[in-house]
mmCIF file of N, CA, C and O in Angstrom:
data_model
loop_
_atom_site.group_PDB
_atom_site.id
_atom_site.type_symbol
_atom_site.label_atom_id
_atom_site.label_comp_id
_atom_site.label_asym_id
_atom_site.label_seq_id
_atom_site.Cartn_x
_atom_site.Cartn_y
_atom_site.Cartn_z
ATOM 1 N N MET A 1 -40.205 67.691 14.561
ATOM 2 C CA MET A 1 -40.664 66.410 14.093
ATOM 3 C C MET A 1 -41.871 66.621 13.186
ATOM 4 O O MET A 1 -42.773 67.374 13.506
ATOM 5 N N THR A 2 -41.883 65.943 12.073
ATOM 6 C CA THR A 2 -43.004 66.014 11.151
ATOM 7 C C THR A 2 -44.144 65.157 11.682
ATOM 8 O O THR A 2 -43.944 64.017 12.062
ATOM 9 N N GLN A 3 -45.342 65.724 11.706
ATOM 10 C CA GLN A 3 -46.511 65.032 12.232
ATOM 11 C C GLN A 3 -47.345 64.462 11.088
ATOM 12 O O GLN A 3 -47.551 65.117 10.084
ATOM 13 N N TYR A 4 -47.799 63.254 11.267
ATOM 14 C CA TYR A 4 -48.715 62.608 10.337
ATOM 15 C C TYR A 4 -49.898 62.087 11.142
ATOM 16 O O TYR A 4 -49.714 61.530 12.230
ATOM 17 N N CYS A 5 -51.103 62.243 10.609
ATOM 18 C CA CYS A 5 -52.291 61.731 11.307
ATOM 19 C C CYS A 5 -52.230 60.222 11.461
ATOM 20 O O CYS A 5 -52.774 59.673 12.417
ATOM 21 N N ARG A 6 -51.539 59.531 10.573
ATOM 22 C CA ARG A 6 -51.453 58.075 10.647
ATOM 23 C C ARG A 6 -50.716 57.614 11.895
ATOM 24 O O ARG A 6 -50.852 56.478 12.320
ATOM 25 N N TYR A 7 -49.910 58.471 12.528
ATOM 26 C CA TYR A 7 -49.198 58.139 13.763
ATOM 27 C C TYR A 7 -49.794 58.845 14.977
ATOM 28 O O TYR A 7 -49.137 59.004 15.988
ATOM 29 N N CYS A 8 -51.043 59.270 14.897
ATOM 30 C CA CYS A 8 -51.729 59.928 16.011
ATOM 31 C C CYS A 8 -52.634 58.914 16.708
ATOM 32 O O CYS A 8 -53.267 58.081 16.065
ATOM 33 N N CYS A 9 -52.705 58.985 18.029
ATOM 34 C CA CYS A 9 -53.514 58.011 18.768
ATOM 35 C C CYS A 9 -55.008 58.312 18.651
ATOM 36 O O CYS A 9 -55.826 57.470 19.013
ATOM 37 N N TYR A 10 -55.405 59.464 18.145
ATOM 38 C CA TYR A 10 -56.817 59.816 18.012
ATOM 39 C C TYR A 10 -57.421 59.379 16.679
ATOM 40 O O TYR A 10 -58.619 59.513 16.467
ATOM 41 N N LEU A 11 -56.624 58.864 15.750
ATOM 42 C CA LEU A 11 -57.127 58.466 14.434
ATOM 43 C C LEU A 11 -57.678 57.042 14.479
ATOM 44 O O LEU A 11 -57.029 56.132 14.990
ATOM 45 N N CYS A 12 -58.883 56.864 13.960
ATOM 46 C CA CYS A 12 -59.524 55.549 13.883
ATOM 47 C C CYS A 12 -59.767 55.215 12.416
ATOM 48 O O CYS A 12 -60.262 56.052 11.658
ATOM 49 N N VAL A 13 -59.427 53.986 12.028
ATOM 50 C CA VAL A 13 -59.595 53.542 10.649
ATOM 51 C C VAL A 13 -60.446 52.285 10.660
ATOM 52 O O VAL A 13 -60.290 51.429 11.506
ATOM 53 N N GLY A 14 -61.334 52.185 9.721
ATOM 54 C CA GLY A 14 -62.202 51.014 9.608
ATOM 55 C C GLY A 14 -63.134 51.228 8.435
ATOM 56 O O GLY A 14 -62.752 51.074 7.294
ATOM 57 N N ASN A 15 -64.358 51.649 8.707
ATOM 58 C CA ASN A 15 -65.318 51.959 7.668
ATOM 59 C C ASN A 15 -65.030 53.324 7.054
ATOM 60 O O ASN A 15 -65.605 53.699 6.052
ATOM 61 N N GLY A 16 -64.145 54.068 7.655
ATOM 62 C CA GLY A 16 -63.721 55.382 7.193
ATOM 63 C C GLY A 16 -62.548 55.827 8.047
ATOM 64 O O GLY A 16 -62.119 55.123 8.949
ATOM 65 N N THR A 17 -62.025 56.993 7.760
ATOM 66 C CA THR A 17 -60.924 57.539 8.543
ATOM 67 C C THR A 17 -61.496 58.650 9.411
ATOM 68 O O THR A 17 -61.959 59.670 8.904
ATOM 69 N N TRP A 18 -61.431 58.476 10.732
ATOM 70 C CA TRP A 18 -62.103 59.377 11.661
ATOM 71 C C TRP A 18 -61.130 59.874 12.728
ATOM 72 O O TRP A 18 -60.385 59.103 13.315
ATOM 73 N N CYS A 19 -61.169 61.189 13.000
ATOM 74 C CA CYS A 19 -60.378 61.778 14.074
ATOM 75 C C CYS A 19 -61.293 61.984 15.277
ATOM 76 O O CYS A 19 -62.254 62.761 15.212
ATOM 77 N N ASP A 20 -61.013 61.283 16.389
ATOM 78 C CA ASP A 20 -61.853 61.385 17.585
ATOM 79 C C ASP A 20 -61.727 62.741 18.265
ATOM 80 O O ASP A 20 -62.697 63.257 18.808
ATOM 81 N N LYS A 21 -60.551 63.318 18.263
ATOM 82 C CA LYS A 21 -60.318 64.578 18.968
ATOM 83 C C LYS A 21 -61.023 65.743 18.270
ATOM 84 O O LYS A 21 -61.635 66.578 18.916
ATOM 85 N N GLN A 22 -60.929 65.815 16.941
ATOM 86 C CA GLN A 22 -61.552 66.911 16.195
ATOM 87 C C GLN A 22 -62.971 66.581 15.761
ATOM 88 O O GLN A 22 -63.705 67.472 15.340
ATOM 89 N N GLY A 23 -63.366 65.327 15.822
ATOM 90 C CA GLY A 23 -64.722 64.924 15.473
ATOM 91 C C GLY A 23 -65.060 65.105 14.009
ATOM 92 O O GLY A 23 -66.140 65.563 13.664
ATOM 93 N N ARG A 24 -64.124 64.735 13.138
ATOM 94 C CA ARG A 24 -64.385 64.880 11.707
ATOM 95 C C ARG A 24 -63.785 63.713 10.936
ATOM 96 O O ARG A 24 -62.849 63.065 11.390
ATOM 97 N N GLU A 25 -64.366 63.483 9.768
ATOM 98 C CA GLU A 25 -63.871 62.446 8.883
ATOM 99 C C GLU A 25 -62.890 63.060 7.908
ATOM 100 O O GLU A 25 -63.039 64.209 7.491
ATOM 101 N N MET A 26 -61.847 62.323 7.555
ATOM 102 C CA MET A 26 -60.856 62.825 6.611
ATOM 103 C C MET A 26 -60.544 61.751 5.585
ATOM 104 O O MET A 26 -60.854 60.570 5.794
ATOM 105 N N THR A 27 -59.932 62.160 4.500
ATOM 106 C CA THR A 27 -59.558 61.214 3.461
ATOM 107 C C THR A 27 -58.274 60.503 3.855
ATOM 108 O O THR A 27 -57.535 60.941 4.742
ATOM 109 N N GLU A 28 -58.006 59.400 3.188
ATOM 110 C CA GLU A 28 -56.786 58.646 3.468
ATOM 111 C C GLU A 28 -55.547 59.439 3.071
ATOM 112 O O GLU A 28 -54.526 59.389 3.744
ATOM 113 N N ALA A 29 -55.635 60.214 1.987
ATOM 114 C CA ALA A 29 -54.513 61.028 1.547
ATOM 115 C C ALA A 29 -54.184 62.128 2.569
ATOM 116 O O ALA A 29 -53.016 62.443 2.796
ATOM 117 N N THR A 30 -55.205 62.691 3.200
ATOM 118 C CA THR A 30 -54.991 63.719 4.221
ATOM 119 C C THR A 30 -54.321 63.117 5.454
ATOM 120 O O THR A 30 -53.446 63.743 6.053
ATOM 121 N N ALA A 31 -54.697 61.923 5.828
ATOM 122 C CA ALA A 31 -54.120 61.275 7.002
ATOM 123 C C ALA A 31 -52.667 60.871 6.785
ATOM 124 O O ALA A 31 -51.902 60.773 7.729
ATOM 125 N N LYS A 32 -52.281 60.670 5.529
ATOM 126 C CA LYS A 32 -50.917 60.256 5.227
ATOM 127 C C LYS A 32 -49.988 61.413 4.891
ATOM 128 O O LYS A 32 -48.801 61.202 4.696
ATOM 129 N N SER A 33 -50.500 62.631 4.839
ATOM 130 C CA SER A 33 -49.676 63.797 4.524
ATOM 131 C C SER A 33 -49.269 64.527 5.801
ATOM 132 O O SER A 33 -49.960 64.456 6.810
ATOM 133 N N PRO A 34 -48.144 65.266 5.779
ATOM 134 C CA PRO A 34 -47.700 66.002 6.973
ATOM 135 C C PRO A 34 -48.686 67.106 7.345
ATOM 136 O O PRO A 34 -49.356 67.680 6.492
ATOM 137 N N ASN A 35 -48.776 67.392 8.643
ATOM 138 C CA ASN A 35 -49.686 68.431 9.106
ATOM 139 C C ASN A 35 -49.105 69.133 10.328
ATOM 140 O O ASN A 35 -48.045 68.772 10.815
ATOM 141 N N ARG A 36 -49.812 70.135 10.835
ATOM 142 C CA ARG A 36 -49.412 70.875 12.030
ATOM 143 C C ARG A 36 -50.563 70.900 13.038
ATOM 144 O O ARG A 36 -50.928 71.944 13.551
ATOM 145 N N CYS A 37 -51.123 69.751 13.332
ATOM 146 C CA CYS A 37 -52.266 69.642 14.224
ATOM 147 C C CYS A 37 -51.834 69.877 15.679
ATOM 148 O O CYS A 37 -50.829 69.333 16.136
ATOM 149 N N HIS A 38 -52.585 70.686 16.394
ATOM 150 C CA HIS A 38 -52.269 70.978 17.790
ATOM 151 C C HIS A 38 -52.711 69.851 18.725
ATOM 152 O O HIS A 38 -52.261 69.787 19.862
ATOM 153 N N ASP A 39 -53.568 68.962 18.254
ATOM 154 C CA ASP A 39 -54.075 67.861 19.064
ATOM 155 C C ASP A 39 -53.284 66.568 18.858
ATOM 156 O O ASP A 39 -53.688 65.515 19.334
ATOM 157 N N PHE A 40 -52.147 66.635 18.183
ATOM 158 C CA PHE A 40 -51.360 65.452 17.839
ATOM 159 C C PHE A 40 -50.807 64.784 19.095
ATOM 160 O O PHE A 40 -50.255 65.425 19.973
ATOM 161 N N CYS A 41 -50.982 63.467 19.182
ATOM 162 C CA CYS A 41 -50.450 62.659 20.281
ATOM 163 C C CYS A 41 -49.784 61.437 19.640
ATOM 164 O O CYS A 41 -50.463 60.625 19.011
ATOM 165 N N LEU A 42 -48.464 61.319 19.777
ATOM 166 C CA LEU A 42 -47.692 60.300 19.055
ATOM 167 C C LEU A 42 -48.032 58.884 19.487
ATOM 168 O O LEU A 42 -48.068 58.556 20.670
ATOM 169 N N ASN A 43 -48.301 58.055 18.488
ATOM 170 C CA ASN A 43 -48.464 56.618 18.649
ATOM 171 C C ASN A 43 -47.529 55.998 17.607
ATOM 172 O O ASN A 43 -47.762 56.142 16.409
ATOM 173 N N PRO A 44 -46.449 55.320 17.999
ATOM 174 C CA PRO A 44 -45.450 54.853 17.031
ATOM 175 C C PRO A 44 -45.947 53.768 16.076
ATOM 176 O O PRO A 44 -45.283 53.472 15.095
ATOM 177 N N ILE A 45 -47.118 53.197 16.325
ATOM 178 C CA ILE A 45 -47.658 52.153 15.443
ATOM 179 C C ILE A 45 -48.474 52.811 14.331
ATOM 180 O O ILE A 45 -49.305 53.669 14.580
ATOM 181 N N ASP A 46 -48.236 52.400 13.093
ATOM 182 C CA ASP A 46 -48.940 52.945 11.939
ATOM 183 C C ASP A 46 -50.398 52.489 11.954
ATOM 184 O O ASP A 46 -50.681 51.298 12.084
ATOM 185 N N THR A 47 -51.338 53.416 11.826
ATOM 186 C CA THR A 47 -52.766 53.103 11.849
ATOM 187 C C THR A 47 -53.180 52.257 10.647
ATOM 188 O O THR A 47 -54.021 51.378 10.761
ATOM 189 N N PHE A 48 -52.583 52.508 9.497
ATOM 190 C CA PHE A 48 -52.935 51.786 8.279
ATOM 191 C C PHE A 48 -52.185 50.457 8.146
ATOM 192 O O PHE A 48 -52.397 49.716 7.204
ATOM 193 N N ALA A 49 -51.275 50.145 9.063
ATOM 194 C CA ALA A 49 -50.480 48.909 9.085
ATOM 195 C C ALA A 49 -49.672 48.723 7.807
ATOM 196 O O ALA A 49 -49.437 47.602 7.371
ATOM 197 N N GLU A 50 -49.211 49.813 7.201
ATOM 198 C CA GLU A 50 -48.381 49.742 6.007
ATOM 199 C C GLU A 50 -46.899 49.781 6.364
ATOM 200 O O GLU A 50 -46.076 49.263 5.631
ATOM 201 N N ASN A 51 -46.555 50.423 7.468
ATOM 202 C CA ASN A 51 -45.172 50.527 7.902
ATOM 203 C C ASN A 51 -44.985 49.597 9.096
ATOM 204 O O ASN A 51 -45.403 49.899 10.204
ATOM 205 N N GLU A 52 -44.341 48.451 8.878
ATOM 206 C CA GLU A 52 -44.208 47.448 9.927
ATOM 207 C C GLU A 52 -43.225 47.862 11.017
ATOM 208 O O GLU A 52 -43.337 47.419 12.147
ATOM 209 N N LYS A 53 -42.236 48.702 10.674
ATOM 210 C CA LYS A 53 -41.238 49.121 11.660
ATOM 211 C C LYS A 53 -41.770 50.202 12.597
ATOM 212 O O LYS A 53 -41.193 50.448 13.636
ATOM 213 N N GLY A 54 -42.840 50.857 12.207
ATOM 214 C CA GLY A 54 -43.381 51.932 13.029
ATOM 215 C C GLY A 54 -42.703 53.252 12.739
ATOM 216 O O GLY A 54 -41.881 53.368 11.828
ATOM 217 N N HIS A 55 -43.020 54.253 13.527
ATOM 218 C CA HIS A 55 -42.489 55.600 13.322
ATOM 219 C C HIS A 55 -41.088 55.699 13.898
ATOM 220 O O HIS A 55 -40.854 55.367 15.055
ATOM 221 N N SER A 56 -40.138 56.135 13.090
ATOM 222 C CA SER A 56 -38.779 56.353 13.569
ATOM 223 C C SER A 56 -38.320 57.719 13.055
ATOM 224 O O SER A 56 -37.995 57.870 11.883
ATOM 225 N N PRO A 57 -38.322 58.741 13.923
ATOM 226 C CA PRO A 57 -37.923 60.076 13.481
ATOM 227 C C PRO A 57 -36.445 60.121 13.115
ATOM 228 O O PRO A 57 -35.633 59.321 13.599
ATOM 229 N N ARG A 58 -36.102 61.062 12.254
ATOM 230 C CA ARG A 58 -34.718 61.230 11.835
ATOM 231 C C ARG A 58 -33.860 61.728 12.988
ATOM 232 O O ARG A 58 -34.301 62.497 13.833
ATOM 233 N N ILE A 59 -32.598 61.312 12.968
ATOM 234 C CA ILE A 59 -31.640 61.802 13.959
ATOM 235 C C ILE A 59 -31.098 63.136 13.446
ATOM 236 O O ILE A 59 -30.656 63.226 12.298
ATOM 237 N N PRO A 60 -31.154 64.207 14.266
ATOM 238 C CA PRO A 60 -30.656 65.500 13.787
ATOM 239 C C PRO A 60 -29.158 65.452 13.514
ATOM 240 O O PRO A 60 -28.388 64.852 14.269
ATOM 241 N N ARG A 61 -28.757 66.084 12.422
ATOM 242 C CA ARG A 61 -27.355 66.108 12.038
ATOM 243 C C ARG A 61 -26.611 67.194 12.799
ATOM 244 O O ARG A 61 -27.177 68.221 13.150
ATOM 245 N N LYS A 62 -25.317 66.956 12.982
ATOM 246 C CA LYS A 62 -24.470 67.973 13.589
ATOM 247 C C LYS A 62 -24.127 69.008 12.530
ATOM 248 O O LYS A 62 -24.018 68.693 11.346
ATOM 249 N N LYS A 63 -23.936 70.248 12.942
ATOM 250 C CA LYS A 63 -23.580 71.291 11.980
ATOM 251 C C LYS A 63 -22.146 71.108 11.503
ATOM 252 O O LYS A 63 -21.832 71.372 10.360
ATOM 253 N N GLN A 64 -21.250 70.684 12.392
ATOM 254 C CA GLN A 64 -19.873 70.415 12.026
ATOM 255 C C GLN A 64 -19.443 69.100 12.641
ATOM 256 O O GLN A 64 -19.836 68.760 13.763
ATOM 257 N N CYS A 65 -18.629 68.377 11.907
ATOM 258 C CA CYS A 65 -18.080 67.151 12.474
ATOM 259 C C CYS A 65 -17.014 67.519 13.484
ATOM 260 O O CYS A 65 -16.395 68.577 13.433
ATOM 261 N N ASP A 66 -16.747 66.634 14.426
ATOM 262 C CA ASP A 66 -15.732 66.892 15.431
ATOM 263 C C ASP A 66 -14.358 66.982 14.773
ATOM 264 O O ASP A 66 -13.954 66.100 14.013
ATOM 265 N N GLY A 67 -13.642 68.056 15.015
ATOM 266 C CA GLY A 67 -12.292 68.228 14.480
ATOM 267 C C GLY A 67 -12.250 68.846 13.101
ATOM 268 O O GLY A 67 -11.169 69.082 12.558
ATOM 269 N N GLN A 68 -13.385 69.138 12.484
ATOM 270 C CA GLN A 68 -13.397 69.725 11.153
ATOM 271 C C GLN A 68 -13.255 71.240 11.259
ATOM 272 O O GLN A 68 -13.878 71.874 12.104
ATOM 273 N N MET A 69 -12.461 71.814 10.401
ATOM 274 C CA MET A 69 -12.241 73.261 10.415
ATOM 275 C C MET A 69 -13.350 73.975 9.650
ATOM 276 O O MET A 69 -13.863 73.467 8.665
ATOM 277 N N SER A 70 -13.701 75.167 10.087
ATOM 278 C CA SER A 70 -14.695 75.970 9.417
ATOM 279 C C SER A 70 -14.034 76.880 8.391
ATOM 280 O O SER A 70 -12.945 77.428 8.624
ATOM 281 N N LEU A 71 -14.658 77.050 7.238
ATOM 282 C CA LEU A 71 -14.117 77.933 6.211
ATOM 283 C C LEU A 71 -14.486 79.386 6.475
ATOM 284 O O LEU A 71 -13.850 80.283 5.950
ATOM 285 N N PHE A 72 -15.516 79.632 7.236
ATOM 286 C CA PHE A 72 -15.958 81.003 7.454
ATOM 287 C C PHE A 72 -15.846 81.400 8.892
ATOM 288 O O PHE A 72 -16.113 80.825 9.813
#
């Protein structure tokens, strides 16, 4: 799953963008880009309130459809 700071429960937005767990301020562009943070805790509600549907991860695809023959 791709992690974004905007869907982390430790991110606070208001007068600035602040991460409570790491204790540092970040830019809005950094919070909206994918990352590999070890302190990530999923919160399905978007912090910036731009995505009304919330976080919905992609459904993994099957490698082969049922009944389909393999060429190799």
